[in-house]
Structures are given as structure tokens and as C-alpha cells.
Tab-separated table of C-alpha atoms in Angstrom:
chain	number	residue	atom	x	y	z
J	8	MET	CA	-15.826	20.347	-3.592
J	9	GLN	CA	-15.227	21.860	-0.209
J	10	ILE	CA	-11.965	21.446	2.007
J	11	GLU	CA	-12.227	22.608	5.472
J	12	HIS	CA	-8.744	24.154	5.771
J	13	PRO	CA	-7.252	27.529	5.442
J	14	PRO	CA	-6.865	29.071	2.117
J	15	ILE	CA	-3.680	27.590	-0.163
J	16	ASP	CA	-1.503	29.648	-1.995
J	17	HIS	CA	-1.803	30.222	-5.971
J	18	ASP	CA	1.174	27.786	-6.903
J	19	MET	CA	0.045	25.190	-4.596
J	20	GLY	CA	-3.909	25.250	-6.108
J	21	VAL	CA	-2.447	24.785	-8.979
J	22	GLU	CA	-0.695	21.677	-8.055
J	23	LEU	CA	-2.754	20.365	-6.424
J	24	ARG	CA	-5.553	20.394	-9.107
J	25	ARG	CA	-2.543	19.201	-11.988
J	26	SER	CA	-4.067	15.539	-11.624
J	27	GLN	CA	-7.420	16.526	-11.740
J	28	PRO	CA	-8.904	15.029	-8.047
J	29	ASP	CA	-12.350	14.784	-7.330
J	30	TYR	CA	-12.435	14.318	-4.030
J	31	VAL	CA	-9.407	16.326	-1.537
J	32	ALA	CA	-8.734	14.838	2.148
J	33	TYR	CA	-5.422	17.109	2.627
J	34	CYS	CA	-3.428	19.511	1.356
J	35	PRO	CA	-0.149	20.626	3.371
J	36	LEU	CA	-0.787	23.822	5.055
J	37	GLY	CA	2.889	24.070	4.929
J	38	ARG	CA	4.465	25.048	8.689
J	39	ARG	CA	1.742	25.032	11.574
J	40	GLY	CA	3.277	26.043	14.416
J	41	ARG	CA	6.332	23.674	14.673
J	42	MET	CA	4.936	21.094	12.994
J	43	CYS	CA	5.539	20.745	8.929
J	44	ASP	CA	3.177	18.561	6.910
J	45	THR	CA	5.004	18.834	3.756
J	46	SER	CA	4.739	14.853	3.300
J	47	ASN	CA	1.740	12.776	3.293
J	48	GLU	CA	1.386	9.217	2.702
J	49	HIS	CA	0.477	5.890	3.004
J	50	PHE	CA	-3.102	7.261	2.970
J	51	LEU	CA	-5.455	4.085	3.606
J	52	VAL	CA	-9.307	5.539	3.647
J	53	PHE	CA	-12.090	3.019	5.002
J	54	PRO	CA	-15.390	2.513	6.426
J	55	GLY	CA	-16.010	2.988	10.152
J	56	SER	CA	-18.362	1.422	12.186
J	57	ASP	CA	-20.973	4.280	11.722
J	58	GLY	CA	-20.630	3.826	7.768
J	59	GLN	CA	-18.832	6.679	7.662
J	60	LEU	CA	-15.565	7.317	5.513
J	61	LEU	CA	-12.100	7.398	7.764
J	62	ALA	CA	-8.655	7.737	7.461
J	63	VAL	CA	-5.264	7.218	8.542
J	64	TRP	CA	-1.895	8.417	7.091
J	65	THR	CA	1.955	9.213	7.918
J	66	GLN	CA	2.927	12.792	7.839
J	67	SER	CA	6.309	14.232	8.139
J	68	SER	CA	8.697	17.048	6.625
J	69	TYR	CA	9.787	14.585	4.264
J	70	GLU	CA	10.183	11.010	4.264
J	71	GLY	CA	12.773	9.767	5.906
J	72	ALA	CA	13.409	13.455	7.666
J	73	GLY	CA	12.731	11.789	11.165
J	74	ASP	CA	9.383	13.460	12.281
J	75	HIS	CA	7.130	10.873	11.069
J	76	ARG	CA	3.588	10.963	12.720
J	77	ILE	CA	0.649	9.047	12.022
J	78	MET	CA	-2.772	11.617	11.553
J	79	PHE	CA	-6.309	10.461	11.349
J	80	ALA	CA	-9.295	12.616	9.732
J	81	ARG	CA	-12.948	12.120	9.461
J	82	SER	CA	-15.173	12.747	6.581
J	83	LEU	CA	-19.342	13.391	6.849
J	84	ASN	CA	-20.409	12.824	3.389
J	85	GLY	CA	-18.462	9.684	1.630
J	86	GLY	CA	-15.234	11.913	0.798
J	87	ARG	CA	-16.547	15.119	-0.179
J	88	VAL	CA	-15.371	17.168	2.809
J	89	TRP	CA	-13.079	16.342	5.269
J	90	ARG	CA	-12.466	17.458	8.938
J	91	ALA	CA	-9.522	19.028	9.987
J	92	PRO	CA	-6.795	15.903	10.759
J	93	MET	CA	-6.278	15.020	14.245
J	94	HIS	CA	-2.262	14.286	15.006
J	95	LEU	CA	-2.329	11.161	16.985
J	96	VAL	CA	1.346	9.749	17.607
J	97	GLY	CA	5.028	10.773	16.625
J	98	PRO	CA	7.033	13.686	16.769
J	99	ARG	CA	4.896	17.045	16.037
J	100	TRP	CA	8.567	18.698	15.183
J	101	LEU	CA	12.295	17.155	14.389
J	102	GLY	CA	13.607	16.087	17.766
J	103	ASP	CA	10.327	15.734	19.590
J	104	GLY	CA	10.666	12.221	19.957
J	105	LEU	CA	10.837	9.137	17.715
J	106	PRO	CA	9.173	8.446	14.354
J	107	ALA	CA	6.153	6.439	13.946
J	108	SER	CA	4.981	5.404	10.376
J	109	TRP	CA	2.694	3.422	8.094
J	110	ALA	CA	-0.106	3.018	10.491
J	111	PHE	CA	-2.961	0.688	9.101
J	112	PRO	CA	-7.015	0.229	10.818
J	113	LEU	CA	-8.669	-2.831	12.479
J	114	VAL	CA	-12.140	-2.320	13.041
J	115	SER	CA	-13.580	-4.761	15.334
J	116	LYS	CA	-17.524	-6.341	15.106
J	117	SER	CA	-17.927	-4.495	18.476
J	118	GLY	CA	-16.868	-1.128	16.355
J	119	ARG	CA	-13.616	-0.961	18.495
J	120	LEU	CA	-11.046	1.114	15.903
J	121	TYR	CA	-7.431	-0.080	16.328
J	122	VAL	CA	-4.622	1.884	14.425
J	123	ILE	CA	-1.362	0.077	14.319
J	124	TYR	CA	1.812	1.260	13.419
J	125	HIS	CA	5.168	0.709	12.973
J	126	GLN	CA	7.185	2.133	16.260
J	127	HIS	CA	10.708	3.127	15.442
J	128	GLN	CA	12.928	2.700	18.903
J	129	GLY	CA	15.714	4.365	17.788
J	130	VAL	CA	17.773	1.195	16.456
J	131	GLU	CA	18.240	0.983	12.535
J	132	ASP	CA	19.402	-2.603	11.373
J	133	ALA	CA	18.261	-2.124	7.159
J	134	HIS	CA	19.837	1.478	7.102
J	135	SER	CA	22.910	3.456	8.180
J	136	ASP	CA	20.187	6.559	9.225
J	137	PRO	CA	19.298	6.271	12.676
J	138	PHE	CA	15.750	8.052	11.587
J	139	ALA	CA	15.398	5.749	8.458
J	140	CYS	CA	12.216	4.032	9.634
J	141	TRP	CA	12.881	0.769	8.713
J	142	ALA	CA	13.248	-1.481	11.565
J	143	GLY	CA	10.345	-1.145	14.690
J	144	THR	CA	8.333	-2.364	16.859
J	145	MET	CA	4.691	-2.965	15.963
J	146	ASP	CA	2.643	-0.457	18.263
J	147	CYS	CA	-1.291	0.470	18.870
J	148	ILE	CA	-3.853	2.987	19.721
J	149	TYR	CA	-7.931	2.644	19.507
J	150	SER	CA	-10.574	4.101	19.878
J	151	ASP	CA	-14.111	3.199	21.530
J	152	ASP	CA	-15.730	6.383	20.081
J	153	GLY	CA	-15.130	6.417	16.362
J	154	GLY	CA	-12.244	8.427	16.592
J	155	LEU	CA	-12.618	11.117	19.143
J	156	ILE	CA	-10.581	9.940	21.943
J	157	TRP	CA	-7.802	7.361	21.972
J	158	SER	CA	-5.853	5.000	24.210
J	159	SER	CA	-1.996	5.352	25.254
J	160	PRO	CA	-0.051	3.497	22.957
J	161	THR	CA	1.115	0.080	23.609
J	162	THR	CA	3.342	-2.570	21.977
J	163	ILE	CA	1.811	-5.256	20.327
J	164	PRO	CA	4.160	-8.517	20.952
J	165	MET	CA	4.884	-9.181	16.824
J	166	PRO	CA	6.307	-12.797	16.515
J	167	ARG	CA	9.903	-12.583	14.955
J	168	SER	CA	10.680	-14.200	11.576
J	169	CYS	CA	13.979	-16.039	10.408
J	170	HIS	CA	14.842	-12.763	8.377
J	171	ASP	CA	15.228	-10.822	11.538
J	172	HIS	CA	18.205	-9.802	13.125
J	173	PRO	CA	19.160	-12.807	15.603
J	174	ASP	CA	19.440	-10.112	18.332
J	175	ALA	CA	15.840	-10.028	19.471
J	176	GLY	CA	16.684	-6.500	21.131
J	177	ILE	CA	16.871	-5.498	17.380
J	178	PRO	CA	13.671	-4.769	16.002
J	179	PRO	CA	12.605	-6.295	12.870
J	180	ASN	CA	12.360	-4.233	9.043
J	181	TRP	CA	8.831	-4.632	8.394
J	182	VAL	CA	5.948	-2.496	6.534
J	183	VAL	CA	2.558	-3.318	5.945
J	184	TRP	CA	0.900	-0.757	3.556
J	185	GLN	CA	-2.940	-1.907	2.602
J	186	THR	CA	-5.965	-1.841	4.793
J	187	PRO	CA	-6.240	-5.531	5.797
J	188	ILE	CA	-9.141	-7.518	4.273
J	189	ARG	CA	-11.378	-10.255	6.293
J	190	ASP	CA	-10.559	-14.106	5.851
J	191	LEU	CA	-13.094	-16.734	5.119
J	192	ALA	CA	-13.396	-17.133	9.480
J	193	GLY	CA	-13.796	-13.237	9.944
J	194	ARG	CA	-10.096	-12.952	11.136
J	195	TRP	CA	-8.297	-9.620	9.430
J	196	PHE	CA	-5.737	-11.033	7.546
J	197	THR	CA	-2.594	-8.812	5.328
J	198	GLY	CA	0.754	-9.188	3.865
J	199	LEU	CA	3.258	-7.123	4.880
J	200	THR	CA	6.882	-6.587	3.168
J	201	ARG	CA	10.231	-8.037	5.714
J	202	TRP	CA	13.404	-6.057	4.780
J	203	VAL	CA	15.838	-8.742	5.766
J	204	SER	CA	18.046	-7.953	8.279
J	205	LYS	CA	21.771	-6.747	7.686
J	206	ALA	CA	22.893	-9.807	9.620
J	207	ARG	CA	21.145	-12.207	7.245
J	208	ARG	CA	20.232	-10.524	4.082
J	209	THR	CA	22.335	-11.129	0.378
J	210	PRO	CA	24.672	-8.205	0.496
J	211	PRO	CA	23.690	-5.431	-1.923
J	212	HIS	CA	25.426	-5.879	-5.251
J	213	ILE	CA	24.693	-2.208	-5.783
J	214	ASP	CA	25.428	1.032	-3.895
J	215	SER	CA	21.101	1.173	-3.848
J	216	TRP	CA	18.391	0.673	-1.319
J	217	THR	CA	16.798	-1.229	-4.072
J	218	ALA	CA	19.088	-3.821	-3.903
J	219	TRP	CA	18.303	-4.065	0.058
J	220	GLU	CA	16.968	-7.633	0.296
J	221	SER	CA	12.821	-8.135	1.062
J	222	VAL	CA	10.319	-10.629	1.042
J	223	VAL	CA	6.650	-11.414	1.439
J	224	GLU	CA	4.893	-12.451	4.017
J	225	PHE	CA	1.628	-12.955	5.849
J	226	MET	CA	-0.023	-12.107	8.946
J	227	ARG	CA	-3.436	-13.214	10.674
J	228	PHE	CA	-4.976	-11.037	13.476
J	229	GLU	CA	-6.697	-13.913	15.341
J	230	ASN	CA	-8.616	-12.087	17.785
J	231	ILE	CA	-9.792	-8.453	17.140
J	232	ASP	CA	-13.145	-9.176	17.321
J	233	ASP	CA	-12.914	-9.877	20.771
J	234	ASP	CA	-11.758	-6.410	21.723
J	235	PRO	CA	-8.437	-7.024	23.276
J	236	LEU	CA	-6.174	-4.842	24.441
J	237	PRO	CA	-2.785	-4.212	22.414
J	238	THR	CA	-0.936	-6.515	24.380
J	239	GLN	CA	-3.531	-9.499	24.172
J	240	ILE	CA	-3.854	-9.190	20.554
J	241	LEU	CA	-2.640	-12.610	19.097
J	242	ILE	CA	-0.777	-12.950	15.813
J	243	SER	CA	0.083	-16.115	13.795
J	244	CYS	CA	2.150	-15.703	10.219
J	245	SER	CA	1.947	-17.868	7.342
J	246	ALA	CA	4.051	-18.011	4.373
J	247	SER	CA	7.282	-17.202	6.507
J	248	ALA	CA	11.093	-18.595	7.026
J	249	ASP	CA	11.332	-20.354	3.860
J	250	GLN	CA	8.315	-20.574	2.604
J	251	ALA	CA	8.139	-16.655	2.079
J	252	LEU	CA	7.344	-15.367	-1.392
J	253	ARG	CA	10.784	-14.063	-3.191
J	254	VAL	CA	11.232	-12.518	-6.480
J	255	PRO	CA	14.799	-12.329	-8.079
J	256	HIS	CA	16.321	-9.291	-8.543
J	257	TYR	CA	17.034	-8.108	-12.119
J	258	SER	CA	20.783	-8.002	-12.062
J	259	ASN	CA	21.493	-10.130	-8.987
J	260	ALA	CA	19.159	-13.625	-9.005
J	261	SER	CA	20.552	-14.333	-5.611
J	262	LEU	CA	19.089	-11.822	-3.502
J	263	SER	CA	15.172	-10.931	-3.292
J	264	ILE	CA	13.242	-8.147	-3.641
J	265	ALA	CA	9.433	-8.813	-3.024
J	266	GLN	CA	7.821	-5.815	-1.495
J	267	GLU	CA	4.486	-4.416	-0.952
J	268	PRO	CA	1.672	-7.281	-1.693
J	269	SER	CA	-1.804	-6.115	-2.462
J	270	LEU	CA	-4.261	-9.044	-1.911
J	271	VAL	CA	-8.537	-9.794	-3.421
J	272	ARG	CA	-10.439	-12.340	-2.905
J	273	LEU	CA	-11.379	-14.261	-6.014
J	274	PRO	CA	-14.799	-15.656	-6.357
J	275	ASP	CA	-14.103	-19.424	-5.911
J	276	GLN	CA	-12.498	-18.092	-2.531
J	277	ARG	CA	-9.114	-18.131	-3.421
J	278	LEU	CA	-6.516	-15.304	-2.452
J	279	PHE	CA	-4.375	-13.360	-5.145
J	280	CYS	CA	-1.844	-11.445	-4.272
J	281	VAL	CA	0.210	-8.807	-6.914
J	282	MET	CA	3.593	-7.106	-5.455
J	283	ARG	CA	6.205	-4.866	-6.433
J	284	THR	CA	9.621	-6.284	-7.235
J	285	MET	CA	13.253	-4.997	-8.664
J	286	THR	CA	12.425	-6.730	-12.220
J	287	GLY	CA	10.655	-4.266	-14.344
J	288	PHE	CA	7.271	-6.294	-13.840
J	289	ILE	CA	4.378	-7.113	-11.342
J	290	TRP	CA	4.393	-10.722	-9.768
J	291	TYR	CA	1.949	-12.723	-8.488
J	292	SER	CA	1.265	-15.074	-5.945
J	293	VAL	CA	-2.271	-17.649	-5.370
J	294	SER	CA	-3.121	-19.228	-2.263
J	295	HIS	CA	-5.836	-22.199	-2.470
J	296	ASP	CA	-6.527	-22.180	1.446
J	297	ASP	CA	-6.741	-18.631	2.898
J	298	GLY	CA	-3.495	-17.566	2.971
J	299	TYR	CA	-1.559	-20.223	4.774
J	300	ALA	CA	0.540	-21.460	1.833
J	301	TRP	CA	0.913	-19.671	-1.001
J	302	ALA	CA	2.558	-21.082	-4.961
J	303	PRO	CA	6.200	-19.508	-5.618
J	304	PRO	CA	5.674	-16.027	-7.310
J	305	LYS	CA	5.230	-15.629	-11.053
J	306	VAL	CA	5.314	-12.454	-13.564
J	307	LEU	CA	1.871	-11.250	-13.902
J	308	ARG	CA	0.667	-11.588	-17.843
J	309	ARG	CA	-2.411	-10.103	-19.836
J	310	ARG	CA	-3.607	-13.616	-20.059
J	311	ASP	CA	-1.914	-16.947	-19.930
J	312	GLY	CA	1.403	-17.148	-21.717
J	313	GLY	CA	0.531	-13.120	-22.327
J	314	GLU	CA	2.629	-9.845	-22.291
J	315	PRO	CA	3.887	-9.203	-18.671
J	316	ILE	CA	2.737	-6.096	-17.297
J	317	ARG	CA	5.637	-3.816	-16.941
J	318	GLN	CA	6.349	-2.086	-13.298
J	319	PRO	CA	9.268	0.090	-11.804
J	320	LEU	CA	9.819	-0.562	-8.070
J	321	CYS	CA	6.649	0.819	-7.224
J	322	CYS	CA	3.562	-0.572	-5.686
J	323	CYS	CA	1.048	-1.808	-7.513
J	324	PRO	CA	-2.292	-2.211	-5.738
J	325	ILE	CA	-5.405	-4.595	-6.768
J	326	TYR	CA	-8.979	-3.592	-5.995
J	327	ALA	CA	-12.612	-5.451	-6.663
J	328	LEU	CA	-14.430	-3.116	-8.416
J	329	SER	CA	-18.394	-2.815	-7.587
J	330	ASP	CA	-19.258	-4.895	-10.722
J	331	GLY	CA	-17.018	-7.833	-9.632
J	332	ARG	CA	-14.233	-7.388	-11.606
J	333	PHE	CA	-10.639	-6.131	-10.738
J	334	VAL	CA	-8.762	-2.969	-11.305
J	335	LEU	CA	-5.137	-2.600	-11.523
J	336	VAL	CA	-3.367	0.391	-10.935
J	337	HIS	CA	0.458	0.955	-12.026
J	338	HIS	CA	2.966	2.818	-14.219
J	339	ASN	CA	3.349	0.400	-17.222
J	340	ASN	CA	6.999	1.382	-17.441
J	341	ASP	CA	9.878	-1.081	-16.725
J	342	GLY	CA	11.405	1.700	-15.004
J	343	ARG	CA	13.520	2.738	-17.653
J	344	PHE	CA	11.076	5.682	-17.798
J	345	GLN	CA	12.465	9.268	-19.674
J	346	GLY	CA	16.320	7.524	-19.473
J	347	CYS	CA	15.531	7.080	-15.556
J	348	GLU	CA	17.591	3.892	-14.606
J	349	PRO	CA	15.050	1.473	-12.769
J	350	GLU	CA	16.758	2.809	-9.664
J	351	ASP	CA	15.632	6.173	-9.853
J	352	THR	CA	12.295	6.160	-7.879
J	353	THR	CA	11.550	9.855	-7.721
J	354	ARG	CA	10.730	9.881	-11.248
J	355	ASN	CA	9.832	6.677	-12.748
J	356	ARG	CA	6.742	6.112	-10.914
J	357	ARG	CA	4.396	8.161	-13.149
J	358	PRO	CA	2.161	8.213	-15.252
J	359	ALA	CA	-0.744	6.131	-13.352
J	360	PHE	CA	-2.526	3.901	-15.666
J	361	MET	CA	-5.105	1.288	-14.987
J	362	ALA	CA	-6.228	-2.156	-16.171
J	363	VAL	CA	-9.148	-3.796	-15.991
J	364	GLY	CA	-8.710	-7.553	-14.562
J	365	GLU	CA	-11.506	-10.798	-14.945
J	366	PHE	CA	-11.843	-13.627	-13.470
J	367	ARG	CA	-11.001	-16.711	-15.365
J	368	PRO	CA	-11.405	-19.728	-13.117
J	369	HIS	CA	-9.587	-22.404	-14.993
J	370	ALA	CA	-6.851	-20.526	-16.475
J	371	VAL	CA	-3.384	-20.897	-14.436
J	372	GLN	CA	-3.637	-17.080	-14.019
J	373	PRO	CA	-6.786	-16.517	-12.307
J	374	ILE	CA	-7.304	-13.037	-13.695
J	375	TRP	CA	-6.739	-12.057	-16.569
J	376	PHE	CA	-6.300	-8.238	-17.854
J	377	SER	CA	-7.429	-5.895	-20.456
J	378	ALA	CA	-4.773	-3.489	-21.977
J	379	SER	CA	-3.662	-0.525	-19.662
J	380	ARG	CA	-5.004	3.051	-20.151
J	381	PRO	CA	-3.500	6.174	-18.640
J	382	PHE	CA	-5.632	6.910	-15.460
J	383	MET	CA	-3.888	10.332	-14.506
J	384	ASP	CA	-0.593	12.177	-14.284
J	385	ASN	CA	1.144	15.311	-12.680
J	386	ASP	CA	3.346	16.062	-15.602
J	387	GLY	CA	6.311	15.282	-14.126
J	388	VAL	CA	5.936	18.279	-12.506
J	389	GLY	CA	8.477	17.639	-8.676
J	390	ILE	CA	6.900	19.509	-5.877
J	391	GLY	CA	8.140	19.177	-1.588
J	392	PRO	CA	11.484	19.164	-0.267
J	393	LEU	CA	12.415	15.626	-2.296
J	394	GLY	CA	10.658	17.232	-5.320
J	395	ARG	CA	9.228	13.662	-6.241
J	396	THR	CA	6.617	13.174	-9.363
J	397	ASP	CA	4.667	9.716	-8.123
J	398	ILE	CA	1.536	9.350	-8.626
J	399	GLY	CA	-1.203	6.862	-7.969
J	400	VAL	CA	0.895	5.441	-5.049
J	401	TYR	CA	0.334	4.362	-1.426
J	402	SER	CA	-3.442	4.052	-2.186
J	403	SER	CA	-6.725	2.763	-0.662
J	404	PHE	CA	-9.916	2.096	-2.005
J	405	THR	CA	-14.021	2.775	-0.944
J	406	GLN	CA	-17.116	2.055	-2.471
J	407	TRP	CA	-19.623	4.506	-0.542
J	408	GLY	CA	-22.955	5.655	-1.877
J	409	GLY	CA	-22.821	3.988	-5.691
J	410	GLU	CA	-19.167	4.808	-6.140
J	411	ASP	CA	-15.783	3.594	-7.171
J	412	VAL	CA	-13.214	6.169	-5.353
J	413	PHE	CA	-9.329	5.474	-5.831
J	414	TRP	CA	-7.723	7.895	-3.089
J	415	HIS	CA	-3.901	8.133	-3.185
J	416	ALA	CA	-0.453	10.134	-2.637
J	417	ASP	CA	0.173	12.866	-5.350
J	418	ARG	CA	3.839	12.930	-5.343
J	419	LYS	CA	3.456	11.870	-1.404
J	420	VAL	CA	2.246	15.781	-0.911
J	421	PHE	CA	-1.586	15.525	-1.737
J	422	LEU	CA	-4.469	13.172	-0.442
J	423	VAL	CA	-6.905	13.013	-2.940
J	424	GLY	CA	-9.325	11.160	-4.518
J	425	LYS	CA	-10.544	9.648	-8.224
J	426	ARG	CA	-13.973	7.779	-8.986
J	427	ILE	CA	-13.411	5.059	-11.275
J	428	THR	CA	-16.448	5.594	-13.117
J	429	PRO	CA	-17.868	3.446	-16.123
J	430	SER	CA	-16.796	5.968	-18.450
J	431	LEU	CA	-13.262	5.284	-17.209
J	432	LEU	CA	-13.621	1.585	-17.603
J	433	ALA	CA	-15.035	1.103	-21.178
J	434	ARG	CA	-13.818	-0.618	-23.317
J	435	LEU	CA	-11.288	-1.915	-21.122
J	436	HIS	CA	-11.521	-5.814	-21.581
J	437	ALA	CA	-9.717	-8.808	-20.385
J	438	PRO	CA	-9.598	-11.230	-23.562
J	439	PRO	CA	-12.217	-13.749	-23.862
J	440	HIS	CA	-11.047	-17.441	-23.306
J	441	TYR	CA	-12.784	-20.934	-24.052
J	442	ARG	CA	-11.972	-24.266	-22.696
J	443	LEU	CA	-10.616	-27.042	-25.224
J	444	ALA	CA	-11.709	-30.649	-24.831
J	445	ASN	CA	-8.428	-31.755	-23.645
J	446	GLY	CA	-9.056	-29.293	-20.324
J	447	THR	CA	-6.653	-26.819	-21.303
J	448	MET	CA	-7.052	-23.045	-21.939
J	449	ALA	CA	-6.915	-21.265	-25.007
J	450	GLN	CA	-8.160	-17.241	-25.717
J	451	CYS	CA	-10.298	-17.060	-28.553
J	452	ARG	CA	-9.232	-15.336	-31.665
């Protein structure tokens, strides 16, 4: 495994290998001039127009430090070797401007590469910290040569929601965390977390950010394949206002905690969405009309009427495997892990587990899941300025050269990839089912 970066010290080398990654996309170098790269997250790897793998992510001294910036890198051979990254936008050091965070890519049919991101404007709404990076405009840069030369940053006209502050001068609180997918008409489509403005939200009942109200909404980029300028990008919203997906907090049913949606398309063309919540379990929703309307969320189970799938307040992505099945990556605990409370998100996001999902067309829940098996861990060794122990978080997924690869941010420090191989999937089978004479479903005994 080759890494085109200067050598790292022995301890960081040990930590880099702790989760046994198959690929390494980025390892912090420490302070480079005045730019500190200790924190790396929201790691989205995707194919460029030439078929090679590209990546964008958020880098900083540490999450919330105020120096969030967007980085870009290219791999020459499917992720085995990565070129040194390019700084796109955002401050290179503390005090060098306003944070830019949570970028995601859109590639048009002609090959134009858009990188859309959350641009903080110095006004905070959900949080009192002026650099918390919750409120921000939707900004964009683009490249017509695969990422060598980029346009200047421009703000995209993002539709507002009834969950935003009534003052239009205060930007919305929003995050897109996964690479968008194509809808049935070929347009880019994604889910987003909409944090409810302090002016509109149900007041938090505990002193924790985990009780700040949030809902899941969806956006469709209508005209990316026309190669519009950023100011000409058209966005339509769905599941907004009172149709937004809501999940009650485990100790306060009056407020919603629904965040970080992850989408897959089912074989019958429906959309299936999982999301993180503050209930101790993953929840899901289904759309029958390509994402315009969504069913009320339900707890995700192994099968209809089966065991709920546990998860703390952490992203829980689902991806389509090459063989037509699905893989769900989660942490298999309800937040009360090794003495943690559900609010302790720096310690309960490990180890990472995987479950295989199989399509069940006549079931209420259209994907049924195997038992979960351990996928990877970092032994709970906290590193970085915040001592984080997260693993398998803020991830993406690629299929290249016959390999399924799960890319993630180990402890929000290292950007690495793990192959999902047949041996890992062996003996992971969802419960079988059959159809009764009355049309209902039952599990085989």
C-alpha cells in the first residue's frame, strides 16, 4: 500500500493500522505551515467522469474549531494510491476566514464537477458558538477539467423551509452527508438534515446538543446535466414543512431527532431511507413515487415483527452491494455502551458492525437484515485533539475493479477504506420468507 505523503511518526503509524484498513487515502501530517489537518471527516469518494476515483472531505484542526475547509484528492488506481490533496475553499488556519464544511459532489453528464458545501456566514442559529458551523448558505465551486482548475465560490439559491429562522437574513441549519443518487429521470437527489431554528424548535429539555430538534427533508437538483452556473442551479424540495420525516426523542416525544438520511433504490424502483435518531435504534422510511412523498418513519427491524436494529446517535449508512444485496453499517448498541449515556457520542460510536440486507418485495419493511457481525474497531483508543473513538463514520462506498469498498473517517482523523469481501459476507443471510394464502408474509421456520 503506497501513500504519497511524507513519513509519519511511529505512534500515528500504529494508530493508522489499528482498524486494519485496506486502503489509506489520507493520514494527517500535523501542522503544515499554519494549516492544521488533525481532523478529517465527511469523506465522500466517488467516480469522476474519467472513471477514476475522486474524493472531497472536511478538514480542520478539530471539529468546530473554526477553520473547517474543503479538500479534494484524486486516486490513479481505484483508491490504492492517492495524490496529495488540494485545498479548495475555507480557512487554511484559524482566523483565515469563515468555515466551509460538509461538501458533496455532483457530476454532470458532460463531466462538469460541482462541489457543493455549507458556507458559514458568521451568524449562528442552532448554537451559541459563532463557529459551530450549523447555519450557512449553500455555496458551490465547479471544475471542467476533473478538478485541476476550479471556479470562484458562488452561493446557490437554496429554498428555505418552515423549519428555518423567520428572518431570511439568517441562513438555514442544514447538512448533506452522503453522495446524492440519480432519480428515475436522471436528476441528482439527496436527503438532508434540517436542524430546526432556535426561533421555531421545540426547546431542548436537557443541556445537550443531542436534544436540538431536527428533521429529514429531501432535495432534487433539477438541471445539473445542463451545466448551469451555480446561480442558475434549480433545486426542488420534498418532505418539507409538515411532511418532513420526524422521530421522537427517547425521553421527550414532543421533539424530533431525525438526522443523516442514507438512500438506496430497491429493485422495484421504490426508495428506501435509513436515518439516525435519538431512540437507540435506526429508523426507516419508504417512498413509492421517487422521493416526492415518504411514509411515516418506523423502527428498522431484522424482519417484519423482528428485533429492532440498535444504533446510538451516529450515521448508519446503507449501500447496494455488487451482488444485488445491501450492506448496513452500524454500531449495534443503543448508546449505553460500556457505561456511556446515549448523549456521549464521543465514546459510543464503536465498534462498527455490518448486516446484510435482502429485498423482500411483499413485506411491510422491504429490506430484511441478517444478524450483525463485527466489521472493524479501533479498540477505543482516542486520538486527535478531542480524543474521539468513532469508527465507520461519515462514509462513502465505491464499486471499482470488481471490489466493493467502504470508505470512512476513523476517529475523524484517518481517511481509510475497507474492502467488503465475500469472506466478510459469508453466512450473513437475511431471514427467508414465504407468502401465505391470505397474502400476508411469514418467516420460514
